[in-house]
């Protein structure tokens, strides 16, 4: 049975107020901005000498940009320099932190060693999240003493501007560690999603990879130019997908919702990918709960109203693009 | 050799000023709005009695919305009712049009018959575009006398709000017909993309299908909830994809651009989809022209500046979302 952190110590009932950022490259800097923006304190550490000072300057610059768009208050901005601590050693960085976000190298052996060191110095109840985009927690935390508090907390580039974060526990990660991270991310305005089990590429890069695979295929086959394939997304599908996900999109694209859509268009998609060696039957998935889930969020009786809301949002995006184009043409 | 419309008659050197909309469901109405918005005249026809009157009312309502967002001038809005003609017969609708947008039923036999009738009544130089999302022009126009002027002109739902349009000629479609449609769409503010050859699902639905297939797979495997898979796009990838396409996105996601990205992450994506029976080697595609194409649009020396531009756009989107969330919480 997994070691239930929090529940034993009781410490995780208090939300973390101070975070150690281990590794201060672009991702570490972005994380620092995210936590500072929410009024938390951060301690920066990087094994490379001098990097923490540069990172601090970058983080302050980003905070200033956020303030310009009213995304942080002037009070938070003014307090930011005092809320950033620079640590000389890993031990100094992690020993006083309530949460640790590790954003170090993607080399497996380096990550194992770094996690082991963090685990050694951090207070026992503190959760250790890794920004890794490719290494599952099973692989880098298996031999770590406190592996129950280790999990992947993977942001999307650039993390301070794209709210989504993937939370991916190993089989031995404590539920309380998952809950702590999920609550923390939600509280600071990020959008956490939880993977129920580890899978290579997690969810985001699997979805991106599936789209890229088809894009490379279409380009390789000479079906359309690179520019036109890019436009298919940036001037087409991407506009809708910035408002709602792929399932929500198809639920609104047939009068009878997702089951109607899959009945109408399922065969077309099946024929497109007829060489799939392990096809998933979409109708089965719809019946097994997808339709119930979507109609719970968006009942069929409200689809027409939901389309109107989507259309209003698209209209605002069109207007925004038009203003931008007009401004550019006046330059 | 394909019959070169335009070149023979000379008529297509004049851009179309009046369009016949054949089929006045949601797609036909949206097309009418798009053409009217650009100051053109439209004639509406639908075999179902009474539908054209309803369609006219809908189109005027949409024009009013566009005017509210400064996307049409008040002059264009005021003139709109006089710019809409309602036709009683197909012959009346198409005989005086400079361009025909057919948005009828998706049943193959119905579309063949409708296209044959349009071809019979339309002036010989006039191009006939079909809004079909699934039937290639080869299939519905093969036996049409004027098949050289037939091609697919496929919009994305909702067409008056999403600018992308796929232009998909049959092998026998005249180049001048393709050029006319491409020029017309560009002139009225849509974003046309050109398919060099027909393929089931065209480009947009193939890209959407590839993403959906993976989303269904992840849901079926219990990796994440439907809501979280949707969020992975709407709060993650979709934000970037509303600004730039998938190739442009990865070009900005590695310091050395697309070739650097593919070298770093190609193996990860290959392992994710190891069961692909017909894998495309990404490095080969990069070397065969993708890198040259992307660096021509976005030189490596400007990647850092391009990232800043992307980040500014994302910051404005974050601010917009935050204003919306604040407004909603005050309701």
XYZ file of C-alpha atoms in Angstrom:
662
model
C 0.000 0.000 0.000
C 1.251 3.454 -0.859
C 2.637 5.524 1.985
C 0.031 8.230 2.611
C 2.114 11.350 3.092
C -0.155 14.193 4.292
C -2.516 11.846 6.080
C 0.277 10.706 8.389
C 1.943 14.011 9.028
C -1.066 16.256 8.652
C 1.215 18.847 7.109
C -0.342 18.813 3.654
C -3.630 20.103 4.941
C -1.866 23.460 4.893
C -1.391 24.584 1.297
C 2.263 25.203 0.405
C 3.370 28.841 0.692
C 6.956 28.494 -0.434
C 8.354 26.581 -3.381
C 11.868 25.507 -4.304
C 12.622 25.701 -8.032
C 15.425 23.282 -8.850
C 16.862 24.031 -12.288
C 16.464 27.610 -13.526
C 16.334 27.306 -17.305
C 13.300 28.548 -19.243
C 10.935 26.089 -17.568
C 12.203 26.767 -14.047
C 11.922 30.531 -14.616
C 8.377 30.154 -15.892
C 7.398 28.079 -12.858
C 8.907 30.688 -10.549
C 6.761 33.327 -12.277
C 3.630 31.203 -11.874
C 4.148 30.743 -8.130
C 5.183 34.357 -7.493
C 2.194 35.640 -9.444
C 0.003 33.768 -6.969
C 1.716 35.550 -4.056
C 3.935 32.617 -3.035
C 7.619 32.694 -2.145
C 10.169 30.925 -4.330
C 13.730 29.801 -3.809
C 15.816 29.397 -6.944
C 18.635 26.891 -7.267
C 20.707 25.800 -10.229
C 23.946 23.844 -10.256
C 25.280 26.173 -12.973
C 26.892 29.177 -11.315
C 25.378 32.595 -11.974
C 22.180 31.232 -13.508
C 19.968 32.026 -10.522
C 20.761 35.764 -10.749
C 19.852 35.800 -14.447
C 16.717 33.791 -13.695
C 15.663 36.288 -11.027
C 15.971 39.163 -13.502
C 13.916 37.258 -16.076
C 11.224 36.433 -13.548
C 10.928 40.081 -12.452
C 10.632 41.109 -16.115
C 7.794 38.627 -16.622
C 6.045 39.774 -13.481
C 6.193 43.323 -14.853
C 4.554 42.160 -18.098
C 1.819 40.424 -16.119
C 1.215 43.601 -14.128
C 0.830 45.551 -17.387
C -2.076 43.240 -18.283
C -3.585 43.355 -14.770
C -2.672 39.717 -14.261
C -0.831 40.544 -11.047
C -1.500 43.418 -8.671
C 1.065 46.183 -8.174
C 1.405 45.031 -4.593
C 2.429 41.533 -5.728
C 4.827 42.999 -8.265
C 6.470 45.250 -5.704
C 6.825 42.405 -3.248
C 8.244 40.004 -5.852
C 11.980 40.775 -5.424
C 11.669 40.156 -1.695
C 9.790 36.916 -2.382
C 12.620 35.448 -4.459
C 15.449 33.796 -2.616
C 18.619 32.581 -4.309
C 20.111 29.404 -2.858
C 23.782 28.453 -3.068
C 23.240 24.783 -2.407
C 20.539 22.259 -3.162
C 20.184 21.623 0.553
C 19.538 25.313 1.278
C 16.997 25.446 -1.536
C 14.861 22.483 -0.567
C 15.190 22.215 3.196
C 12.724 25.029 3.934
C 10.336 24.548 0.982
C 6.701 23.387 1.219
C 6.766 22.111 -2.372
C 9.574 21.344 -4.803
C 9.368 21.769 -8.574
C 12.345 20.065 -10.211
C 13.096 21.304 -13.738
C 16.515 19.795 -14.335
C 18.085 17.862 -17.164
C 16.115 15.262 -19.145
C 18.913 12.678 -18.851
C 17.573 9.740 -16.828
C 20.692 9.122 -14.722
C 21.012 12.825 -13.867
C 17.350 13.038 -12.909
C 17.570 9.970 -10.662
C 20.576 11.399 -8.850
C 19.022 14.870 -8.516
C 15.753 13.447 -7.189
C 17.674 11.319 -4.695
C 19.457 14.429 -3.375
C 16.230 16.428 -3.164
C 14.569 13.558 -1.320
C 17.468 13.485 1.140
C 17.269 17.190 2.052
C 13.557 17.938 1.841
C 11.294 17.765 4.880
C 9.507 14.399 4.883
C 6.006 15.608 4.022
C 7.049 17.760 1.048
C 5.977 16.713 -2.453
C 8.568 16.599 -5.262
C 7.150 17.352 -8.723
C 9.217 17.000 -11.886
C 8.740 19.091 -15.045
C 9.975 16.221 -17.234
C 8.182 15.964 -20.563
C 9.329 12.459 -21.335
C 10.464 10.398 -18.323
C 7.764 8.700 -16.255
C 8.026 8.900 -12.469
C 8.326 5.093 -12.409
C 11.600 5.341 -14.243
C 13.294 8.128 -12.294
C 11.859 7.532 -8.803
C 11.821 3.738 -8.476
C 14.931 3.544 -6.307
C 14.285 6.772 -4.374
C 13.669 6.281 -0.659
C 10.728 8.727 -0.558
C 9.355 7.683 -3.928
C 5.773 7.967 -2.630
C 6.094 11.755 -2.776
C 7.520 11.835 -6.305
C 5.402 12.491 -9.400
C 5.497 14.225 -12.778
C 4.099 17.774 -12.894
C 4.556 18.555 -16.590
C 3.777 22.053 -17.911
C 3.274 23.131 -21.535
C 5.705 25.529 -23.158
C 5.651 28.429 -22.285
C 4.410 27.401 -18.818
C 3.687 30.862 -17.412
C 1.386 31.596 -20.381
C -0.289 28.234 -21.041
C -2.224 27.133 -17.934
C -2.407 23.386 -18.573
C -0.265 21.082 -16.379
C -0.190 17.274 -16.563
C -0.049 15.486 -13.214
C 1.281 11.946 -13.691
C 1.844 9.772 -10.622
C 3.842 6.536 -10.551
C 1.960 3.488 -9.238
C 3.584 4.088 -5.846
C 2.874 7.805 -5.609
C 0.731 8.611 -2.548
C -2.779 9.828 -3.283
C -2.163 12.715 -0.885
C 0.792 13.861 -2.999
C -1.427 13.852 -6.091
C -4.143 15.753 -4.235
C -1.688 18.321 -2.882
C -0.319 19.121 -6.314
C -3.760 19.198 -7.890
C -5.087 21.576 -5.231
C -1.986 23.752 -5.359
C -2.101 24.139 -9.152
C -5.821 24.898 -9.138
C -5.386 27.448 -6.358
C -2.724 29.379 -8.298
C -4.744 29.519 -11.529
C -3.108 26.730 -13.529
C -5.297 23.992 -15.051
C -4.134 20.576 -13.798
C -5.189 17.371 -15.516
C -4.665 13.992 -13.891
C -3.407 10.887 -15.630
C -4.768 7.713 -14.058
C -1.771 5.786 -15.248
C 1.604 6.416 -16.834
C 1.879 6.337 -20.591
C 4.753 7.460 -22.836
C 4.184 11.038 -24.009
C 1.533 11.543 -21.314
C -1.659 13.028 -22.825
C -0.566 16.334 -24.347
C 2.347 15.041 -26.399
C 0.357 11.996 -27.494
C -2.366 14.295 -28.871
C 0.219 16.599 -30.430
C 2.110 13.594 -31.810
C -1.019 12.144 -33.404
C -1.711 15.440 -35.180
C 1.938 15.892 -36.187
C 2.126 12.348 -37.513
C -0.787 13.078 -39.854
C 0.666 16.491 -40.779
C 4.003 14.875 -41.718
C 2.124 12.202 -43.638
C 0.131 14.782 -45.659
C 3.274 16.784 -46.402
C 5.231 13.659 -47.344
C 2.423 12.596 -49.698
C 2.375 16.028 -51.349
C -1.297 16.590 -50.492
C -0.791 20.225 -49.463
C 2.031 22.660 -48.760
C 3.528 23.148 -45.317
C 2.019 26.640 -45.121
C -1.463 25.363 -46.015
C -1.284 22.514 -43.478
C -0.300 25.063 -40.825
C -3.209 27.316 -41.866
C -5.645 24.381 -41.578
C -4.962 24.561 -37.849
C -4.202 28.238 -37.155
C -7.128 29.583 -39.229
C -9.380 26.586 -38.777
C -9.389 23.866 -36.128
C -7.131 25.746 -33.703
C -9.666 28.552 -33.298
C -12.285 26.142 -32.014
C -9.762 24.165 -29.969
C -8.706 27.297 -28.063
C -12.319 27.449 -26.836
C -13.104 23.788 -26.228
C -11.484 20.370 -26.456
C -11.912 17.789 -29.249
C -14.796 15.897 -27.592
C -16.657 19.119 -26.735
C -16.094 20.280 -30.321
C -17.739 17.252 -31.934
C -20.541 17.255 -29.343
C -21.533 20.701 -30.689
C -21.076 19.706 -34.332
C -24.161 17.519 -34.757
C -27.759 18.306 -33.765
C -27.952 15.163 -31.620
C -24.578 15.654 -29.945
C -21.646 13.259 -29.828
C -23.544 10.042 -30.576
C -25.162 11.678 -33.618
C -21.738 12.960 -34.737
C -20.096 9.549 -34.373
C -22.968 7.867 -36.224
C -22.693 10.396 -39.090
C -18.923 10.767 -39.373
C -17.459 7.713 -37.610
C -17.338 5.655 -40.834
C -15.529 8.504 -42.648
C -12.840 8.657 -39.965
C -12.587 4.854 -39.828
C -11.982 4.709 -43.576
C -9.353 7.464 -43.345
C -7.299 5.406 -40.928
C -8.146 1.968 -42.263
C -4.555 0.796 -41.680
C -4.827 1.238 -37.887
C -3.684 -2.125 -36.474
C -5.557 -1.576 -33.194
C -8.634 0.556 -33.947
C -10.897 1.760 -31.140
C -14.606 1.514 -31.905
C -15.910 5.043 -31.319
C -19.537 3.953 -30.915
C -18.541 1.601 -28.100
C -16.728 4.430 -26.318
C -19.747 6.707 -26.799
C -22.056 4.082 -25.294
C -19.645 3.186 -22.491
C -19.890 6.653 -20.955
C -18.670 9.370 -23.302
C -22.170 10.437 -24.278
C -23.373 10.381 -20.670
C -20.367 12.439 -19.617
C -20.762 15.059 -22.362
C -24.519 15.388 -21.970
C -24.055 15.818 -18.205
C -21.893 18.890 -18.963
C -23.841 19.941 -22.023
C -27.393 18.513 -22.315
C -28.739 18.077 -25.846
C -31.460 20.610 -25.079
C -28.779 23.257 -24.599
C -26.645 22.487 -27.652
C -28.139 25.270 -29.697
C -27.458 27.799 -26.921
C -23.924 26.399 -26.523
C -23.335 26.859 -30.254
C -24.401 30.493 -29.874
C -21.931 30.962 -27.015
C -19.168 29.368 -29.113
C -20.084 31.578 -32.053
C -19.941 34.721 -29.911
C -16.473 33.745 -28.739
C -15.381 33.110 -32.341
C -16.860 36.467 -33.358
C -14.750 38.190 -30.688
C -11.673 36.344 -31.978
C -12.433 37.426 -35.556
C -12.847 41.016 -34.396
C -9.553 40.807 -32.478
C -7.758 39.469 -35.578
C -9.321 42.163 -37.721
C -8.230 44.937 -35.336
C -4.724 43.481 -35.307
C -4.594 43.295 -39.113
C -5.845 46.887 -39.366
C -3.294 48.083 -36.849
C -0.517 46.285 -38.752
C -1.600 47.778 -42.083
C -1.462 51.268 -40.541
C 2.109 50.735 -39.288
C -6.058 18.452 -71.507
C -8.361 20.223 -69.122
C -10.676 22.807 -70.593
C -9.260 26.128 -69.450
C -12.350 28.069 -68.447
C -11.528 31.739 -67.889
C -8.692 31.689 -70.375
C -11.121 30.887 -73.175
C -13.939 33.166 -72.189
C -11.939 35.843 -70.465
C -14.803 36.250 -68.037
C -12.980 35.060 -64.971
C -10.509 37.895 -65.128
C -13.373 39.916 -63.622
C -13.850 38.852 -60.018
C -17.348 37.493 -59.310
C -19.771 40.076 -57.900
C -22.818 37.908 -57.466
C -23.075 34.427 -55.984
C -25.809 31.812 -56.062
C -26.172 29.871 -52.822
C -27.772 26.508 -53.585
C -29.019 24.880 -50.399
C -29.859 27.225 -47.513
C -29.239 25.191 -44.384
C -26.690 26.361 -41.802
C -23.767 26.120 -44.227
C -25.564 27.925 -47.064
C -26.656 30.698 -44.695
C -23.112 31.102 -43.420
C -21.747 31.316 -46.972
C -24.352 33.948 -47.842
C -23.181 35.977 -44.840
C -19.545 35.678 -45.907
C -20.242 36.959 -49.427
C -22.623 39.727 -48.314
C -20.127 40.885 -45.696
C -17.679 41.473 -48.542
C -20.224 43.636 -50.363
C -21.304 41.009 -52.892
C -24.825 40.113 -53.995
C -26.277 36.709 -53.217
C -29.199 34.743 -54.579
C -30.621 32.106 -52.260
C -32.242 28.921 -53.498
C -33.434 25.831 -51.680
C -35.705 23.074 -52.947
C -37.530 23.077 -49.589
C -40.299 25.634 -49.713
C -40.113 28.576 -47.324
C -36.506 27.944 -46.335
C -35.072 30.872 -48.316
C -37.184 33.385 -46.356
C -35.972 31.946 -43.061
C -32.419 31.913 -44.388
C -32.648 35.585 -45.355
C -33.750 36.525 -41.840
C -30.857 34.528 -40.338
C -28.346 36.135 -42.653
C -29.541 39.640 -41.789
C -29.277 38.771 -38.098
C -25.679 37.637 -38.587
C -24.810 40.743 -40.573
C -26.137 42.817 -37.662
C -23.848 40.922 -35.265
C -20.877 41.552 -37.549
C -21.722 45.256 -37.663
C -21.760 45.335 -33.859
C -18.116 44.175 -33.908
C -17.123 46.555 -36.744
C -16.661 43.579 -39.050
C -19.002 45.127 -41.627
C -19.722 48.784 -42.200
C -23.162 50.240 -41.515
C -23.447 50.965 -45.207
C -22.960 47.277 -46.066
C -25.442 46.297 -43.376
C -28.073 48.710 -44.645
C -27.624 47.526 -48.206
C -27.733 43.827 -47.255
C -31.509 43.256 -47.621
C -31.384 44.703 -51.135
C -28.367 42.527 -51.939
C -30.220 39.290 -51.148
C -32.417 37.830 -53.832
C -34.686 34.846 -53.273
C -35.047 32.511 -56.242
C -38.039 30.265 -56.884
C -36.236 27.910 -59.207
C -32.720 26.568 -59.532
C -32.557 28.016 -63.032
C -33.411 31.514 -61.774
C -30.825 31.193 -59.023
C -27.836 30.138 -61.096
C -28.442 31.650 -64.533
C -27.287 35.157 -63.555
C -24.607 34.226 -60.981
C -20.845 34.798 -61.372
C -20.036 32.004 -58.907
C -22.073 29.165 -57.446
C -21.651 27.728 -53.960
C -23.575 24.468 -53.681
C -24.361 23.446 -50.092
C -26.902 20.682 -50.676
C -27.324 17.183 -49.323
C -24.325 14.921 -48.698
C -25.991 11.966 -50.508
C -23.863 11.153 -53.557
C -26.731 10.529 -55.999
C -28.502 13.741 -54.941
C -25.295 15.752 -55.311
C -24.587 14.347 -58.778
C -28.099 15.236 -59.947
C -27.999 18.717 -58.387
C -24.590 19.472 -59.894
C -25.837 18.300 -63.304
C -28.777 20.730 -63.077
C -26.562 23.605 -61.956
C -24.161 22.861 -64.817
C -27.070 22.922 -67.262
C -28.381 26.357 -66.217
C -25.196 28.234 -65.276
C -23.356 30.434 -67.790
C -20.466 28.445 -69.254
C -17.598 30.282 -67.561
C -19.043 30.151 -64.039
C -17.281 28.027 -61.412
C -19.322 25.588 -59.292
C -17.938 25.021 -55.779
C -19.377 22.405 -53.423
C -19.386 22.695 -49.627
C -19.221 18.889 -49.251
C -17.124 17.735 -46.329
C -16.808 14.175 -47.481
C -17.386 13.602 -51.214
C -14.481 14.279 -53.584
C -15.203 16.180 -56.797
C -14.051 13.097 -58.748
C -16.987 11.186 -57.362
C -19.786 13.693 -57.841
C -18.612 15.470 -61.023
C -17.188 12.653 -63.140
C -20.218 12.404 -65.437
C -21.019 16.140 -65.463
C -20.656 17.814 -68.865
C -18.908 20.876 -67.433
C -16.865 18.936 -64.932
C -13.794 21.133 -65.543
C -15.483 23.899 -63.593
C -16.466 21.706 -60.629
C -14.430 21.517 -57.424
C -14.817 21.188 -53.664
C -14.843 24.458 -51.660
C -15.151 23.086 -48.128
C -15.608 25.468 -45.197
C -15.164 24.754 -41.481
C -18.136 24.940 -39.146
C -19.273 27.671 -38.491
C -18.082 29.024 -41.877
C -18.886 32.702 -41.309
C -16.736 32.681 -38.161
C -13.860 30.356 -39.060
C -11.980 31.730 -42.077
C -10.351 28.523 -43.351
C -11.691 26.972 -46.591
C -10.314 23.860 -48.316
C -10.125 24.043 -52.110
C -9.979 20.523 -53.550
C -9.997 20.103 -57.339
C -10.656 16.838 -59.185
C -7.920 15.765 -61.626
C -10.002 17.304 -64.438
C -10.755 20.623 -62.746
C -9.398 23.556 -64.786
C -6.530 25.477 -63.200
C -8.430 28.695 -63.931
C -11.362 27.462 -61.823
C -8.989 26.756 -58.933
C -7.376 30.182 -59.332
C -10.744 31.960 -59.496
C -11.942 30.380 -56.262
C -8.627 30.955 -54.512
C -8.580 34.627 -55.516
C -12.248 35.114 -54.639
C -11.880 33.602 -51.168
C -8.733 35.603 -50.427
C -10.392 38.812 -51.627
C -13.358 38.382 -49.277
C -11.221 37.681 -46.210
C -11.467 33.890 -45.991
C -8.273 31.809 -45.819
C -8.204 29.294 -48.684
C -5.840 26.329 -48.662
C -5.226 24.261 -51.781
C -5.054 20.481 -51.919
C -2.775 19.258 -54.709
C -4.698 16.028 -54.921
C -7.876 14.513 -53.579
C -7.719 12.505 -50.378
C -10.556 11.216 -48.190
C -11.249 13.664 -45.373
C -9.259 16.368 -47.171
C -6.712 17.993 -44.829
C -8.786 19.446 -41.998
C -10.775 16.338 -41.143
C -7.693 14.151 -41.485
C -5.905 16.314 -38.891
C -8.996 16.397 -36.678
C -9.471 12.647 -37.164
C -5.880 11.884 -36.174
C -6.294 13.875 -32.956
C -9.723 12.373 -32.234
C -8.449 8.862 -32.831
C -5.791 9.374 -30.152
C -8.317 11.061 -27.818
C -10.700 8.083 -28.145
C -7.769 5.731 -27.588
C -6.687 7.533 -24.373
C -10.264 7.570 -23.079
C -10.797 3.917 -23.987
C -7.577 2.966 -22.187
C -8.643 4.878 -19.071
C -5.558 7.108 -19.167
C -7.489 10.294 -18.336
C -11.061 11.516 -18.027
C -12.973 13.024 -20.930
C -12.891 16.429 -19.231
C -9.132 16.287 -18.723
C -8.479 15.223 -22.333
C -10.605 18.164 -23.487
C -8.663 20.519 -21.189
C -5.351 19.243 -22.613
C -6.417 20.960 -25.837
C -8.567 23.914 -24.713
C -6.180 25.036 -21.955
C -3.021 23.731 -23.590
C -2.257 22.903 -27.208
C -5.284 24.732 -28.623
C -4.063 28.094 -27.322
C -0.861 27.811 -29.354
C -2.667 26.306 -32.352
C -4.996 29.308 -32.592
C -1.856 31.383 -33.206
C 0.174 29.072 -35.437
C -0.016 25.670 -37.078
C 1.631 22.441 -35.874
C 4.825 22.832 -37.941
C 5.242 26.470 -36.916
C 4.653 25.431 -33.300
C 7.474 22.866 -33.216
C 9.804 25.187 -35.172
C 9.568 27.601 -32.217
C 9.878 24.870 -29.601
C 13.586 24.087 -29.979
C 16.506 26.520 -30.066
C 17.641 25.178 -33.451
C 14.173 25.125 -35.013
C 12.349 22.210 -36.579
C 15.385 20.013 -37.319
C 16.565 20.411 -33.736
C 13.045 19.589 -32.482
C 12.771 16.477 -34.636
C 16.230 15.308 -33.564
C 15.332 15.782 -29.875
C 11.742 14.538 -29.829
C 11.332 12.461 -33.000
C 12.336 9.217 -31.231
C 9.783 9.891 -28.447
C 6.975 10.328 -30.980
C 8.139 7.309 -32.981
C 8.032 5.122 -29.854
C 4.544 6.442 -28.996
C 3.177 5.223 -32.301
C 5.392 2.181 -32.735
C 2.453 0.211 -34.163
C 2.150 2.518 -37.229
C 2.202 0.132 -40.211
C 3.372 2.868 -42.594
C 5.501 5.315 -40.581
C 6.850 8.480 -42.187
C 10.446 9.303 -41.265
C 10.280 12.861 -39.919
C 13.979 13.549 -40.419
C 13.660 12.696 -44.106
C 10.743 15.133 -44.459
C 12.727 17.812 -42.618
C 15.686 17.341 -44.961
C 13.511 17.122 -48.083
C 12.290 20.690 -47.688
C 10.396 21.225 -44.448
C 13.333 22.887 -42.721
C 14.089 25.072 -45.746
C 10.437 26.093 -45.963
C 10.102 26.950 -42.266
C 13.420 28.795 -42.065
C 12.436 30.806 -45.157
C 9.365 32.047 -43.223
C 11.092 32.105 -39.872
C 14.921 32.179 -39.933
C 16.688 30.610 -36.956
C 18.176 33.992 -36.100
C 14.646 35.302 -35.484
C 13.296 32.397 -33.429
C 13.845 34.151 -30.139
C 11.969 37.249 -31.390
C 9.196 35.024 -32.781
C 8.867 33.338 -29.387
C 8.452 36.803 -27.826
C 5.699 37.643 -30.337
C 3.965 34.320 -29.578
C 4.297 34.962 -25.856
C 2.766 38.436 -26.193
C -0.208 36.948 -28.034
C -0.603 34.275 -25.346
C -0.401 36.978 -22.676
C -3.263 38.867 -24.355
C -5.268 35.626 -24.468
C -4.608 35.006 -20.759
C -5.698 38.559 -19.979
C -8.850 38.105 -22.076
C -9.686 34.872 -20.230
C -9.050 36.516 -16.899
C -11.337 39.474 -17.740
C -14.023 37.023 -18.836
C -13.665 34.962 -15.643
C -13.848 38.144 -13.531
C -16.918 39.367 -15.406
C -18.603 35.971 -14.925
C -17.827 35.925 -11.204
C -19.436 39.369 -10.841
C -22.663 38.241 -12.538
